[in-house]
Amino acid sequence: MIHVNESAENYLETILILSKKHPAVRSVDIAEELGFKKSSVSVAMKNLREKEHIVVSKEGFITLTESGRAIAEMIYERHELLSDWLIRLGVDPETATEDACRIEHVISAESFEAIKRHIRTKEIGQ
């Protein structure tokens, strides 16, 4: 798996989420979603484009490349599973979501897979 920094992971995940809601994703949509300045998003998009994680059309529409989508889906899966798990453990949903957002970037693939197996085993056993 290609490693990118936490900020890049967040941008890629946001692009994935927005692409599920909107027919096209633009920098302004990302800035609005994350509460960032458009100039900050533009710099980040330039970096993601240079690393070939996204493609930007001449109209300004942002599309994930295969590598960008793989990273985004990995982070999104971690976020969804971890926040849901924490909520089921009794953590306040807002806190669970915030904690999952931090954990999703630092947890190893091995630990995440172990947690996922444990959760699935518990669900099947119920």
Tab-separated table of C-alpha atoms in Angstrom, residues 9-116:
chain	number	residue	atom	x	y	z
A	9	GLU	CA	-5.538	10.746	3.489
A	10	ASN	CA	-8.197	13.144	4.778
A	11	TYR	CA	-8.419	14.934	1.437
A	12	LEU	CA	-8.703	11.658	-0.485
A	13	GLU	CA	-11.360	10.361	1.909
A	14	THR	CA	-13.291	13.634	1.560
A	15	ILE	CA	-13.153	13.424	-2.239
A	16	LEU	CA	-14.507	9.855	-2.032
A	17	ILE	CA	-17.349	10.874	0.303
A	18	LEU	CA	-18.262	13.903	-1.820
A	19	SER	CA	-18.182	11.821	-5.009
A	20	LYS	CA	-20.843	9.559	-3.483
A	21	LYS	CA	-23.100	12.606	-2.893
A	22	HIS	CA	-22.389	14.768	-5.951
A	23	PRO	CA	-21.975	14.085	-9.668
A	24	ALA	CA	-18.758	16.163	-9.700
A	25	VAL	CA	-16.305	17.245	-6.998
A	26	ARG	CA	-14.508	20.588	-7.124
A	27	SER	CA	-11.956	22.238	-4.825
A	28	VAL	CA	-14.630	24.603	-3.535
A	29	ASP	CA	-16.736	21.590	-2.435
A	30	ILE	CA	-13.770	20.139	-0.532
A	31	ALA	CA	-13.004	23.505	1.103
A	32	GLU	CA	-16.633	23.831	2.171
A	33	GLU	CA	-16.822	20.265	3.509
A	34	LEU	CA	-13.618	20.568	5.547
A	35	GLY	CA	-13.969	24.225	6.524
A	36	PHE	CA	-10.636	25.104	4.891
A	37	LYS	CA	-9.628	28.039	2.721
A	38	LYS	CA	-9.831	27.367	-0.997
A	39	SER	CA	-6.154	28.329	-1.320
A	40	SER	CA	-5.140	25.583	1.139
A	41	VAL	CA	-7.229	23.040	-0.758
A	42	SER	CA	-5.683	24.145	-4.073
A	43	VAL	CA	-2.171	23.478	-2.736
A	44	ALA	CA	-3.253	20.066	-1.454
A	45	MET	CA	-4.894	19.199	-4.799
A	46	LYS	CA	-1.686	20.159	-6.613
A	47	ASN	CA	0.285	17.777	-4.361
A	48	LEU	CA	-2.244	14.951	-4.842
A	49	ARG	CA	-2.198	15.536	-8.601
A	50	GLU	CA	1.634	15.410	-8.663
A	51	LYS	CA	1.526	12.117	-6.726
A	52	GLU	CA	-1.051	10.868	-9.263
A	53	HIS	CA	-3.749	10.241	-6.646
A	54	ILE	CA	-6.230	12.528	-8.428
A	55	VAL	CA	-6.941	13.881	-11.892
A	56	VAL	CA	-8.345	17.382	-12.357
A	57	SER	CA	-10.266	18.093	-15.551
A	58	LYS	CA	-9.981	21.418	-17.376
A	59	GLU	CA	-13.388	22.271	-15.845
A	60	GLY	CA	-11.919	21.753	-12.362
A	61	PHE	CA	-13.629	18.434	-11.624
A	62	ILE	CA	-11.580	16.186	-9.344
A	63	THR	CA	-11.519	12.427	-9.835
A	64	LEU	CA	-9.651	9.834	-7.792
A	65	THR	CA	-7.119	7.699	-9.655
A	66	GLU	CA	-6.817	3.994	-8.870
A	67	SER	CA	-4.179	4.661	-6.171
A	68	GLY	CA	-6.151	7.596	-4.757
A	69	ARG	CA	-9.338	5.544	-4.595
A	70	ALA	CA	-7.520	2.649	-2.876
A	71	ILE	CA	-6.190	4.958	-0.158
A	72	ALA	CA	-9.531	6.760	0.235
A	73	GLU	CA	-11.492	3.513	0.516
A	74	MET	CA	-9.031	2.102	3.065
A	75	ILE	CA	-9.344	5.212	5.265
A	76	TYR	CA	-13.122	5.379	4.811
A	77	GLU	CA	-13.533	1.711	5.796
A	78	ARG	CA	-11.403	2.279	8.892
A	79	HIS	CA	-13.394	5.383	9.819
A	80	GLU	CA	-16.781	3.720	9.391
A	81	LEU	CA	-15.863	0.520	11.236
A	82	LEU	CA	-14.031	2.226	14.106
A	83	SER	CA	-16.659	4.920	14.723
A	84	ASP	CA	-19.479	2.346	14.602
A	85	TRP	CA	-17.584	0.032	16.951
A	86	LEU	CA	-16.882	2.826	19.452
A	87	ILE	CA	-20.538	3.897	19.395
A	88	ARG	CA	-21.622	0.297	20.058
A	89	LEU	CA	-19.187	0.226	22.986
A	90	GLY	CA	-21.123	3.156	24.470
A	91	VAL	CA	-18.961	6.096	23.351
A	92	ASP	CA	-20.856	9.293	22.521
A	93	PRO	CA	-21.295	9.414	18.696
A	94	GLU	CA	-19.485	12.753	18.320
A	95	THR	CA	-16.526	11.566	20.410
A	96	ALA	CA	-16.511	8.205	18.615
A	97	THR	CA	-16.344	9.922	15.219
A	98	GLU	CA	-13.538	12.266	16.336
A	99	ASP	CA	-11.545	9.398	17.870
A	100	ALA	CA	-12.064	7.184	14.811
A	101	CYS	CA	-10.763	10.024	12.635
A	102	ARG	CA	-7.545	10.128	14.646
A	103	ILE	CA	-7.136	6.349	14.984
A	104	GLU	CA	-7.769	5.603	11.280
A	105	HIS	CA	-4.507	7.279	10.287
A	106	VAL	CA	-2.158	5.664	12.792
A	107	ILE	CA	-3.445	2.127	13.241
A	108	SER	CA	-1.431	-0.556	11.467
A	109	ALA	CA	-3.059	-2.732	8.821
A	110	GLU	CA	-2.416	-5.751	11.072
A	111	SER	CA	-4.188	-4.219	14.086
A	112	PHE	CA	-7.090	-2.963	12.002
A	113	GLU	CA	-7.592	-6.398	10.419
A	114	ALA	CA	-7.526	-8.000	13.897
A	115	ILE	CA	-10.193	-5.567	15.147
A	116	LYS	CA	-12.283	-6.195	12.030
